[in-house]
PDB file of C-alpha atoms in Angstrom:
ATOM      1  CA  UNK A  15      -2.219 -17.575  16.583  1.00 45.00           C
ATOM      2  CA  UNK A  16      -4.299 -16.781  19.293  1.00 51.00           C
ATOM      3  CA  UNK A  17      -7.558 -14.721  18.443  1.00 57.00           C
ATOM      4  CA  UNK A  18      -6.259 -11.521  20.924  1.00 78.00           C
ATOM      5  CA  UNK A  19      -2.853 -11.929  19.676  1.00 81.00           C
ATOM      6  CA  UNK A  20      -3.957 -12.072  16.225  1.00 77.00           C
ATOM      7  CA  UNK A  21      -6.138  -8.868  16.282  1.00 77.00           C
ATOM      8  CA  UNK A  22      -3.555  -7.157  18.200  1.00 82.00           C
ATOM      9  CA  UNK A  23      -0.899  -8.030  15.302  1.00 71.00           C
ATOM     10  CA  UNK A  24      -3.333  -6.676  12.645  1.00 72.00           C
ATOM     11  CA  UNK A  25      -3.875  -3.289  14.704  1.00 73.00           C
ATOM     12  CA  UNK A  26      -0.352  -3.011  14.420  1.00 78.00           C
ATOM     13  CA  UNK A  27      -0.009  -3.655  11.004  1.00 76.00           C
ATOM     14  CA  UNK A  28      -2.660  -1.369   9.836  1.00 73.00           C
ATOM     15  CA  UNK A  29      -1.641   1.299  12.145  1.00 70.00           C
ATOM     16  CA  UNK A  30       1.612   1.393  10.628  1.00 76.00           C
ATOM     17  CA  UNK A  31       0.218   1.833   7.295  1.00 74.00           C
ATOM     18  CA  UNK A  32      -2.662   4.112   7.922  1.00 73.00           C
ATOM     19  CA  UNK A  33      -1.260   7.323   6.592  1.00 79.00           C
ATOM     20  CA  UNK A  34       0.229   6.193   3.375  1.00 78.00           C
ATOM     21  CA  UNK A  35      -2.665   2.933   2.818  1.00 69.00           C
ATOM     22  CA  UNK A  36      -4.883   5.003   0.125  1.00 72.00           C
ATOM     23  CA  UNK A  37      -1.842   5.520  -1.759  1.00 72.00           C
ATOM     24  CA  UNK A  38      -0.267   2.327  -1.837  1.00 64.00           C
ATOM     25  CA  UNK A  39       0.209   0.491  -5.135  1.00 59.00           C
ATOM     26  CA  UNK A  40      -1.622  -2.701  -3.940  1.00 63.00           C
ATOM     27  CA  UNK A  41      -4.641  -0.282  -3.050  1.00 57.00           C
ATOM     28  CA  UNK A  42      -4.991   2.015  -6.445  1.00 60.00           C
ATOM     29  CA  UNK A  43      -4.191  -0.911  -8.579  1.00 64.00           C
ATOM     30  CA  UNK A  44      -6.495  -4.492  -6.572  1.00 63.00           C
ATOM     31  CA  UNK A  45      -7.968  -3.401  -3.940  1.00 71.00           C
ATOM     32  CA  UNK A  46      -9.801  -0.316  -4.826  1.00 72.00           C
ATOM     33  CA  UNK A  47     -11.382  -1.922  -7.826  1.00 74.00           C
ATOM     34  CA  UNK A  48     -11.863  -4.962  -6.150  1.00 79.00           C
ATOM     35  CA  UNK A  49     -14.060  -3.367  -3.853  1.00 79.00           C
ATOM     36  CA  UNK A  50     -15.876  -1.427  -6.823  1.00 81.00           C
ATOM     37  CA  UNK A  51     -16.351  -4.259  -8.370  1.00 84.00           C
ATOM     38  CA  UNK A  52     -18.605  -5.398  -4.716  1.00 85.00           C
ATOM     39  CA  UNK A  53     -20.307  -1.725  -4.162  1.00 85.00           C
ATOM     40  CA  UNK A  54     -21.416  -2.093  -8.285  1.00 88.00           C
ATOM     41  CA  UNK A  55     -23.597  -5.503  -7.338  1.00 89.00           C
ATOM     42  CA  UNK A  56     -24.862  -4.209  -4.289  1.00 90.00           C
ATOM     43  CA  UNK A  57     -28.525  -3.531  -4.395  1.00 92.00           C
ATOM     44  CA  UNK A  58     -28.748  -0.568  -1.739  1.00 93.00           C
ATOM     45  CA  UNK A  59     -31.980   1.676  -1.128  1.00 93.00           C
ATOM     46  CA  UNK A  60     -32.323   4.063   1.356  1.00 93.00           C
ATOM     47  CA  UNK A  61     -33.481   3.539   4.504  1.00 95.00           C
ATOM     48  CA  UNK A  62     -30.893   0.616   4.424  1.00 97.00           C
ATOM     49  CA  UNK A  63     -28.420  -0.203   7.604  1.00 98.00           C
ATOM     50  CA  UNK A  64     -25.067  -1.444   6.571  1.00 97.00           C
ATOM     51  CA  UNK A  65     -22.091  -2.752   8.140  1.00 97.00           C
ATOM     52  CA  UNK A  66     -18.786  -2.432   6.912  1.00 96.00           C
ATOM     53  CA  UNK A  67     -16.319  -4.914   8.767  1.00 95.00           C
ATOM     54  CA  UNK A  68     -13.021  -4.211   8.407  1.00 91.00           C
ATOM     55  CA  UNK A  69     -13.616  -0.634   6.791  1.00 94.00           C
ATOM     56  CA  UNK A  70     -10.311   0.747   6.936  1.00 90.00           C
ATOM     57  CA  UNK A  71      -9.995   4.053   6.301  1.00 92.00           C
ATOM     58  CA  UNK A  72     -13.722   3.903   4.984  1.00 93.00           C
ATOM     59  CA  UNK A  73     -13.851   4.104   0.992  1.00 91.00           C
ATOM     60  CA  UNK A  74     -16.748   1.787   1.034  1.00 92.00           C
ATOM     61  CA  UNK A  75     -18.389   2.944   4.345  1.00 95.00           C
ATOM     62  CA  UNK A  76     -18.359   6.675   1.987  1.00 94.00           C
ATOM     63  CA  UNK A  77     -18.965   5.691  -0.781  1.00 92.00           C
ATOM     64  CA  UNK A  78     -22.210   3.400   0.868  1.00 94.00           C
ATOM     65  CA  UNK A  79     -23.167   6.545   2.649  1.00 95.00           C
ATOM     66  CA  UNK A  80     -23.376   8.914  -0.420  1.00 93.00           C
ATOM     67  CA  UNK A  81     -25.811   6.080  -2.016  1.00 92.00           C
ATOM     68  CA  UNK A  82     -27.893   5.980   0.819  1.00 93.00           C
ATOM     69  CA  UNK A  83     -28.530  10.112   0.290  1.00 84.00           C
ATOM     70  CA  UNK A  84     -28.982  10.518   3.791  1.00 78.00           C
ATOM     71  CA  UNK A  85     -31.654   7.944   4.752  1.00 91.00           C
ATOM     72  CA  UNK A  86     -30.269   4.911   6.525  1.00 95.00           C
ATOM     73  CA  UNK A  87     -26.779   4.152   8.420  1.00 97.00           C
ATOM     74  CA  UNK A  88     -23.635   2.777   7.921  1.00 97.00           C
ATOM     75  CA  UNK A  89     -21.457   1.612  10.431  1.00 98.00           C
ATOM     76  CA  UNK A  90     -17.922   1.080   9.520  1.00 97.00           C
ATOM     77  CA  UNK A  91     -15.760  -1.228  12.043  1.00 95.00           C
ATOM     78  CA  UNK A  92     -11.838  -1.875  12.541  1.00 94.00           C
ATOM     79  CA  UNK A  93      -9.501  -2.903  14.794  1.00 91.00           C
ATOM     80  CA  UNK A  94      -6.671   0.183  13.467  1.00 92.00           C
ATOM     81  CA  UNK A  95      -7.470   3.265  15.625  1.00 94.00           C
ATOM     82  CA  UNK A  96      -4.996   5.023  12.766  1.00 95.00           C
ATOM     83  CA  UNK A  97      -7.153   3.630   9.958  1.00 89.00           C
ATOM     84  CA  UNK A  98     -10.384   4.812  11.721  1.00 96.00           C
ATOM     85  CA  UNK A  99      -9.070   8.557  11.844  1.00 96.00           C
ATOM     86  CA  UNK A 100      -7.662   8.479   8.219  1.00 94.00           C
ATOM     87  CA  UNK A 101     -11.870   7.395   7.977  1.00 96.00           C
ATOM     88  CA  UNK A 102     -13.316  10.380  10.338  1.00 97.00           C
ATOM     89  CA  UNK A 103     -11.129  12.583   8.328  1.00 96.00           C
ATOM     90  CA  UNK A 104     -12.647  11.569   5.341  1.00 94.00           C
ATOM     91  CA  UNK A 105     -16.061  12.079   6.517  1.00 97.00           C
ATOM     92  CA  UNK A 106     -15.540  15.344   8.504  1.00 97.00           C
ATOM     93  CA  UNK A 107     -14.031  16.253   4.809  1.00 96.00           C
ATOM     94  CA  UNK A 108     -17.323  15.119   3.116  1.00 95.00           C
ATOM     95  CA  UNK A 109     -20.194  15.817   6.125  1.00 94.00           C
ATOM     96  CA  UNK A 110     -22.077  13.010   5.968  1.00 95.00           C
ATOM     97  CA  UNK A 111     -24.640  12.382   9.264  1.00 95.00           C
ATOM     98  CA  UNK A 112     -25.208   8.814   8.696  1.00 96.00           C
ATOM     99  CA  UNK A 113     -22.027   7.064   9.554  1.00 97.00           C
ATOM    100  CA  UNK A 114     -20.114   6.166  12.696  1.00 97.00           C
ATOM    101  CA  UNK A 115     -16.825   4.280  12.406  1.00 98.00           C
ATOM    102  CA  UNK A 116     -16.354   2.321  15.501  1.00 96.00           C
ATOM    103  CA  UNK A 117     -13.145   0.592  16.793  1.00 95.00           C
ATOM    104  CA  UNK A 118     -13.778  -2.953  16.972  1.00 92.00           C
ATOM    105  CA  UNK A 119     -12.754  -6.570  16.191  1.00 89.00           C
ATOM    106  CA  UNK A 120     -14.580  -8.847  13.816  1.00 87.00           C
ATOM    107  CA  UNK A 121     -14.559 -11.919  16.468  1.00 85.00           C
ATOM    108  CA  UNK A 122     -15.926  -9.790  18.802  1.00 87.00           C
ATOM    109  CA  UNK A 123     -18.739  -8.184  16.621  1.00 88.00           C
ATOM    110  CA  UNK A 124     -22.219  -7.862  18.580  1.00 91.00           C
ATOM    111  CA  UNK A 125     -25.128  -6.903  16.767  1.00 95.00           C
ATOM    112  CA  UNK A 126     -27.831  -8.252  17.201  1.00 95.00           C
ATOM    113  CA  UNK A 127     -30.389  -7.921  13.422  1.00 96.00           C
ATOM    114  CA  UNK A 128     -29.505  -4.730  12.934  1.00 96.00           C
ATOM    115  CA  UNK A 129     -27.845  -4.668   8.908  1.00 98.00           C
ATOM    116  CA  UNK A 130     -29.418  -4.944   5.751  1.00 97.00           C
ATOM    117  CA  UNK A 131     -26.014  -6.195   4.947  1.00 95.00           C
ATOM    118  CA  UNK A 132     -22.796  -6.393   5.613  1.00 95.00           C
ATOM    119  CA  UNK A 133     -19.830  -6.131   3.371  1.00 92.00           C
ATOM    120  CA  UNK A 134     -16.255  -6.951   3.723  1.00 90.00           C
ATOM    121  CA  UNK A 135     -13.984  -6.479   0.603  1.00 84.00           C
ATOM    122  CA  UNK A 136     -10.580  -6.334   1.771  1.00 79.00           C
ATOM    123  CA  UNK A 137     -10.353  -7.849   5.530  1.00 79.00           C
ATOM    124  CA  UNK A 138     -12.002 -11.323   6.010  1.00 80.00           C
ATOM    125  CA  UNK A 139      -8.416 -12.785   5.399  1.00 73.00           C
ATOM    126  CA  UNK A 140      -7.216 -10.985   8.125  1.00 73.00           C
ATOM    127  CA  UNK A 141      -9.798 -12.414  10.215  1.00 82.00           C
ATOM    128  CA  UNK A 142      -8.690 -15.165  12.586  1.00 79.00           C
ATOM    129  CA  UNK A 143     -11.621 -17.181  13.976  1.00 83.00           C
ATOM    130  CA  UNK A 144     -13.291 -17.282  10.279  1.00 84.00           C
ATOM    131  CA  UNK A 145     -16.468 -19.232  11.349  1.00 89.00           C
ATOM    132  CA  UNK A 146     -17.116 -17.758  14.361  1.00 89.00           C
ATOM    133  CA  UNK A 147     -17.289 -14.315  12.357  1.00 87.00           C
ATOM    134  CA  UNK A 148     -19.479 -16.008   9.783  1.00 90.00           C
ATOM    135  CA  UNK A 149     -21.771 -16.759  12.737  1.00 93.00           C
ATOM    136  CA  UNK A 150     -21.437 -13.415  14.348  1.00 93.00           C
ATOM    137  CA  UNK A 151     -22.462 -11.680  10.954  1.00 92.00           C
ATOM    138  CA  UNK A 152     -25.659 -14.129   9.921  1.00 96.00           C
ATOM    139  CA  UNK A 153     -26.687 -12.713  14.002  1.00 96.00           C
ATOM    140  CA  UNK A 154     -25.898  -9.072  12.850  1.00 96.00           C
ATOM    141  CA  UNK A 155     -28.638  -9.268   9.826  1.00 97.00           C
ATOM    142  CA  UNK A 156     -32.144  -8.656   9.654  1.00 96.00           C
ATOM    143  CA  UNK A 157     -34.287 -11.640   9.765  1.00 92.00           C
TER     144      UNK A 157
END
């Protein structure tokens, strides 16, 4: 499928689900401690800047953010405009300063060493132009 046409289908997708996605089964039984299982073996200090590709409605991006205590950034990116206000709900809920979810495709990611790291627990599959995201990530980190 053709990159466009691929993130278009997945906007779709996720958009559909966006109300109902922290509830699902697949989410409270795999996905949720999947992604646990990621945030637990990340080493994260403040001061850190952290990208969260394919954040959904931003669990991780949050959860990042209250680790940080205030003191570095998180940026969490999707192509779902739905998932990304389930996310700004959540953090206009919580008040945390030091994240901005952004609406944005993986292929087309453009930072330039900016992240101290960047995660992505639940979306790479989704991605369609795998390698050219694995380049456009190693770009996104600090040297």
């Amino acid at each position: 499928m053709h990159r466009d046409r691929q993130d278009k289908h997945v906007a779709e997708e996720f958009n559909r689900q966006a109300r109902r996605y922290d509830d699902s089964l697949t989410v409270r039984s795999f996905q949720s401690r999947a992604q646990s299982l990621v945030l637990e073996k990340m080493y994260i200090e403040k001061g850190m800047h952290i990208l969260d590709l394919g954040c959904g409605t931003g669990t991780a991006a949050l959860e990042i953010a209250s680790r940080l205590e205030g003191n570095g950034r998180v940026v969490g990116l999707d192509l779902s405009e739905k998932m990304l206000k389930e996310a700004k709900q959540k953090l206009a809920r919580l008040g945390y300063t030091n994240v901005d979810f952004v609406l944005g495709s993986a292929s087309g990611l453009g930072y330039e060493a900016c992240f101290d790291y960047v995660l992505s627990t639940n979306a790479f599959h989704h991605f369609g132009d795998k390698a050219g995201v694995f380049s456009r990530v190693w770009r996104s980190l600090k040297p």
